[in-house]
């Protein structure tokens, strides 16, 4: 019991992710950011920052309103996850080709 608590304590303190990040930087030559999603619709802090950053970029580069861009990102992510789940459960019968970012209307 104490070993498990110690292990989870290290994760909560950020020791394990920090060691893993160093390994990824050295071995893979990149960075690692776990984009955590919960089954109830919540997101982890890094995922929240990533979505807000993407919404800010859409606001700056495409002239979209920040709140509409963030809503569109969340909606598209939810539907992408739903489609992936359904395809993994029942299989895919047709070829899927997603729309490009330029073809999406954010003012739904």
Coordinates of N, CA and C in Angstrom, one line a residue:
X1 N 0.8 -1.2 0.0 CA 0.0 0.0 0.0 C 0.9 1.3 0.0
X2 N 1.9 1.3 0.8 CA 2.8 2.4 0.9 C 3.5 2.6 -0.4
X3 N 3.9 1.5 -1.1 CA 4.6 1.7 -2.4 C 3.7 2.3 -3.5
X4 N 2.4 1.9 -3.5 CA 1.5 2.5 -4.4 C 1.3 3.9 -4.2
X5 N 1.1 4.3 -2.9 CA 0.9 5.7 -2.5 C 2.1 6.5 -2.9
X6 N 3.3 6.0 -2.7 CA 4.5 6.7 -3.0 C 4.6 6.9 -4.5
X7 N 4.2 5.8 -5.3 CA 4.3 6.0 -6.7 C 3.3 7.0 -7.2
X8 N 2.1 7.0 -6.7 CA 1.1 8.0 -7.1 C 1.5 9.4 -6.6
X9 N 2.1 9.5 -5.4 CA 2.6 10.7 -4.9 C 3.6 11.4 -5.9
X10 N 4.5 10.5 -6.4 CA 5.5 11.1 -7.4 C 4.8 11.6 -8.6
X11 N 3.8 10.9 -9.1 CA 3.0 11.3 -10.3 C 2.4 12.7 -10.0
X12 N 1.8 12.8 -8.8 CA 1.1 14.0 -8.5 C 2.1 15.2 -8.3
X13 N 3.3 14.9 -7.9 CA 4.3 16.0 -7.7 C 4.9 16.3 -9.1
X14 N 4.7 15.5 -10.1 CA 5.3 15.8 -11.4 C 6.6 15.2 -11.6
X15 N 7.1 14.3 -10.7 CA 8.4 13.7 -10.9 C 8.5 12.7 -12.0
X16 N 7.5 11.8 -12.1 CA 7.5 10.8 -13.2 C 7.3 11.5 -14.6
X17 N 6.3 12.4 -14.7 CA 6.2 13.0 -16.1 C 7.5 13.8 -16.4
X18 N 8.1 14.4 -15.5 CA 9.4 15.2 -15.8 C 10.5 14.2 -16.2
X19 N 10.6 13.1 -15.6 CA 11.6 12.1 -16.0 C 11.3 11.6 -17.4
X20 N 10.0 11.3 -17.7 CA 9.6 10.8 -19.0 C 9.8 11.9 -20.0
X21 N 9.6 13.2 -19.7 CA 9.8 14.3 -20.7 C 11.2 14.4 -21.0
X22 N 12.1 14.2 -20.0 CA 13.6 14.3 -20.3 C 14.0 13.1 -21.3
X23 N 13.4 11.9 -21.0 CA 13.7 10.8 -21.9 C 13.3 11.0 -23.3
X24 N 12.1 11.6 -23.5 CA 11.5 11.8 -24.8 C 12.4 12.9 -25.5
X25 N 12.8 13.9 -24.8 CA 13.6 15.0 -25.4 C 15.0 14.4 -25.8
X26 N 15.6 13.5 -25.0 CA 16.9 13.0 -25.3 C 16.8 11.9 -26.4
X27 N 15.9 10.9 -26.3 CA 15.8 9.8 -27.2 C 15.1 10.2 -28.5
X28 N 14.0 10.8 -28.3 CA 13.1 11.1 -29.5 C 13.4 12.4 -30.2
X29 N 14.1 13.3 -29.4 CA 14.4 14.6 -29.9 C 13.1 15.5 -30.0
X30 N 12.2 15.3 -29.2 CA 10.9 16.1 -29.2 C 10.4 16.3 -27.8
X31 N 9.2 16.7 -27.7 CA 8.6 17.0 -26.4 C 7.4 16.1 -26.2
X32 N 6.9 16.0 -25.0 CA 5.8 15.2 -24.7 C 4.8 16.0 -23.8
X33 N 3.6 16.0 -24.3 CA 2.5 16.7 -23.5 C 1.3 15.8 -23.5
X34 N 1.0 15.1 -22.3 CA -0.2 14.2 -22.3 C -1.5 15.0 -22.4
X35 N -2.2 14.8 -23.4 CA -3.5 15.5 -23.6 C -4.6 14.6 -23.0
X36 N -4.9 14.9 -21.8 CA -5.8 14.0 -21.0 C -7.2 14.5 -21.1
X37 N -8.1 13.5 -21.5 CA -9.6 13.7 -21.5 C -10.2 12.8 -20.6
X38 N -11.3 13.2 -19.9 CA -12.1 12.3 -19.1 C -13.3 11.9 -19.8
X39 N -13.9 10.8 -19.3 CA -15.1 10.3 -19.9 C -16.3 11.2 -19.7
X40 N -16.2 12.1 -18.7 CA -17.3 13.0 -18.4 C -17.2 14.4 -19.0
X41 N -16.3 14.5 -19.9 CA -16.1 15.8 -20.7 C -15.1 16.7 -20.1
X42 N -14.4 16.4 -19.1 CA -13.4 17.3 -18.5 C -12.1 17.1 -19.3
X43 N -11.2 18.0 -19.1 CA -9.9 17.9 -19.8 C -8.8 18.2 -18.8
X44 N -7.6 17.7 -19.0 CA -6.4 18.0 -18.2 C -5.9 19.4 -18.4
X45 N -5.0 19.8 -17.6 CA -4.5 21.2 -17.7 C -3.8 21.4 -19.0
X46 N -3.0 20.5 -19.5 CA -2.2 20.7 -20.7 C -3.2 20.6 -21.9
X47 N -4.2 19.8 -21.9 CA -5.2 19.8 -23.0 C -5.9 21.1 -23.0
X48 N -6.3 21.6 -21.8 CA -7.0 22.9 -21.8 C -6.1 24.0 -22.4
X49 N -4.8 24.0 -22.1 CA -3.9 25.0 -22.6 C -3.8 24.8 -24.1
X50 N -3.8 23.6 -24.6 CA -3.6 23.3 -26.0 C -4.8 23.8 -26.8
X51 N -6.0 23.5 -26.3 CA -7.3 24.0 -26.9 C -7.4 25.5 -26.9
X52 N -7.0 26.1 -25.8 CA -7.1 27.6 -25.8 C -6.1 28.2 -26.7
X53 N -4.9 27.6 -26.8 CA -3.9 28.1 -27.8 C -4.4 28.0 -29.2
X54 N -5.0 26.8 -29.5 CA -5.5 26.6 -30.9 C -6.6 27.6 -31.2
X55 N -7.5 27.9 -30.2 CA -8.6 28.9 -30.4 C -8.0 30.3 -30.6
X56 N -7.0 30.6 -29.8 CA -6.3 31.9 -30.0 C -5.7 32.1 -31.4
X57 N -5.1 31.0 -31.9 CA -4.5 31.1 -33.2 C -5.6 31.2 -34.3
X58 N -6.7 30.5 -34.1 CA -7.8 30.7 -35.1 C -8.3 32.1 -35.0
X59 N -8.4 32.7 -33.8 CA -8.9 34.0 -33.7 C -7.9 35.0 -34.4
X60 N -6.6 34.8 -34.2 CA -5.7 35.7 -34.8 C -5.5 35.6 -36.3
X61 N -5.5 34.4 -36.8 CA -5.2 34.1 -38.2 C -6.4 34.1 -39.1
X62 N -7.6 33.7 -38.5 CA -8.8 33.5 -39.4 C -9.8 34.5 -39.0
X63 N -9.6 35.3 -38.0 CA -10.6 36.4 -37.6 C -11.8 35.8 -37.0
X64 N -11.8 34.6 -36.5 CA -12.9 34.0 -35.8 C -13.0 34.5 -34.3
X65 N -14.2 34.5 -33.8 CA -14.3 34.9 -32.4 C -13.8 33.8 -31.5
X66 N -13.1 34.2 -30.4 CA -12.4 33.2 -29.6 C -13.3 32.1 -29.0
X67 N -14.5 32.6 -28.5 CA -15.4 31.6 -27.9 C -16.0 30.7 -28.9
X68 N -16.3 31.2 -30.1 CA -16.8 30.3 -31.2 C -15.8 29.3 -31.7
X69 N -14.5 29.8 -31.8 CA -13.4 28.9 -32.2 C -13.2 27.8 -31.1
X70 N -13.2 28.1 -29.9 CA -13.0 27.1 -28.8 C -14.2 26.1 -28.8
X71 N -15.4 26.6 -29.0 CA -16.6 25.7 -29.0 C -16.5 24.8 -30.2
X72 N -16.0 25.3 -31.4 CA -15.9 24.5 -32.6 C -14.8 23.4 -32.4
X73 N -13.7 23.8 -31.7 CA -12.6 22.8 -31.5 C -13.1 21.7 -30.5
X74 N -13.8 22.1 -29.5 CA -14.4 21.1 -28.6 C -15.4 20.2 -29.3
X75 N -16.3 20.8 -30.1 CA -17.3 20.0 -30.8 C -16.6 19.0 -31.7
X76 N -15.6 19.5 -32.5 CA -15.0 18.7 -33.5 C -14.2 17.5 -32.8
X77 N -13.6 17.8 -31.7 CA -12.9 16.8 -30.9 C -13.8 15.7 -30.4
X78 N -15.0 16.2 -29.9 CA -16.0 15.2 -29.4 C -16.5 14.3 -30.5
X79 N -16.8 14.9 -31.6 CA -17.3 14.1 -32.7 C -16.2 13.2 -33.3
X80 N -15.0 13.6 -33.4 CA -13.9 12.8 -33.8 C -13.7 11.6 -32.9
X81 N -13.7 11.8 -31.6 CA -13.6 10.7 -30.7 C -14.8 9.8 -30.8
X82 N -16.0 10.3 -31.0 CA -17.2 9.5 -31.1 C -17.1 8.6 -32.4
X83 N -16.6 9.2 -33.5 CA -16.5 8.5 -34.7 C -15.4 7.4 -34.6
X84 N -14.3 7.7 -33.9 CA -13.2 6.7 -33.7 C -13.7 5.5 -32.9
X85 N -14.5 5.9 -31.8 CA -15.0 4.8 -31.0 C -16.0 3.9 -31.7
X86 N -16.9 4.5 -32.5 CA -17.9 3.7 -33.3 C -17.2 2.9 -34.3
X87 N -16.2 3.4 -35.0 CA -15.4 2.6 -36.0 C -14.7 1.5 -35.4
X88 N -14.1 1.7 -34.2 CA -13.4 0.6 -33.5 C -14.4 -0.5 -33.1
X89 N -15.6 -0.1 -32.7 CA -16.5 -1.1 -32.3 C -17.2 -1.9 -33.4
X90 N -17.6 -1.2 -34.5 CA -18.4 -1.8 -35.5 C -17.7 -1.9 -36.9
X91 N -16.5 -1.3 -37.0 CA -15.8 -1.3 -38.3 C -16.2 -0.2 -39.2
X92 N -15.4 0.0 -40.2 CA -15.7 1.1 -41.2 C -16.0 0.5 -42.5
X93 N -17.1 1.0 -43.1 CA -17.6 0.5 -44.4 C -17.2 1.4 -45.6
X94 N -16.9 2.7 -45.3 CA -16.5 3.6 -46.3 C -15.2 4.3 -46.0
X95 N -14.6 4.9 -47.0 CA -13.4 5.6 -46.8 C -13.7 7.0 -46.2
X96 N -13.1 7.4 -45.2 CA -13.3 8.7 -44.5 C -12.3 9.7 -44.9
X97 N -12.7 10.9 -45.3 CA -11.7 11.9 -45.6 C -12.2 13.2 -44.9
X98 N -11.5 13.7 -43.8 CA -12.0 14.8 -43.1 C -11.8 16.1 -43.9
X99 N -12.6 17.1 -43.6 CA -12.5 18.4 -44.3 C -11.3 19.1 -43.8
X100 N -10.8 20.0 -44.6 CA -9.6 20.8 -44.2 C -10.1 21.9 -43.4
X101 N -9.2 22.6 -42.7 CA -9.5 23.7 -41.8 C -10.2 24.9 -42.5
X102 N -9.8 25.1 -43.8 CA -10.3 26.2 -44.5 C -11.8 26.0 -44.9
X103 N -12.2 24.8 -44.9 CA -13.6 24.5 -45.4 C -14.6 24.5 -44.2
X104 N -14.2 24.7 -43.0 CA -15.0 24.6 -41.9 C -15.6 26.0 -41.5
X105 N -16.9 26.0 -41.3 CA -17.6 27.3 -40.9 C -17.8 27.2 -39.4
X106 N -17.1 28.1 -38.7 CA -17.2 28.1 -37.2 C -18.5 28.7 -36.7
X107 N -19.2 29.5 -37.5 CA -20.4 30.2 -37.0 C -21.6 29.3 -37.3
X108 N -21.6 28.1 -36.7 CA -22.7 27.2 -36.9 C -24.0 27.6 -36.2

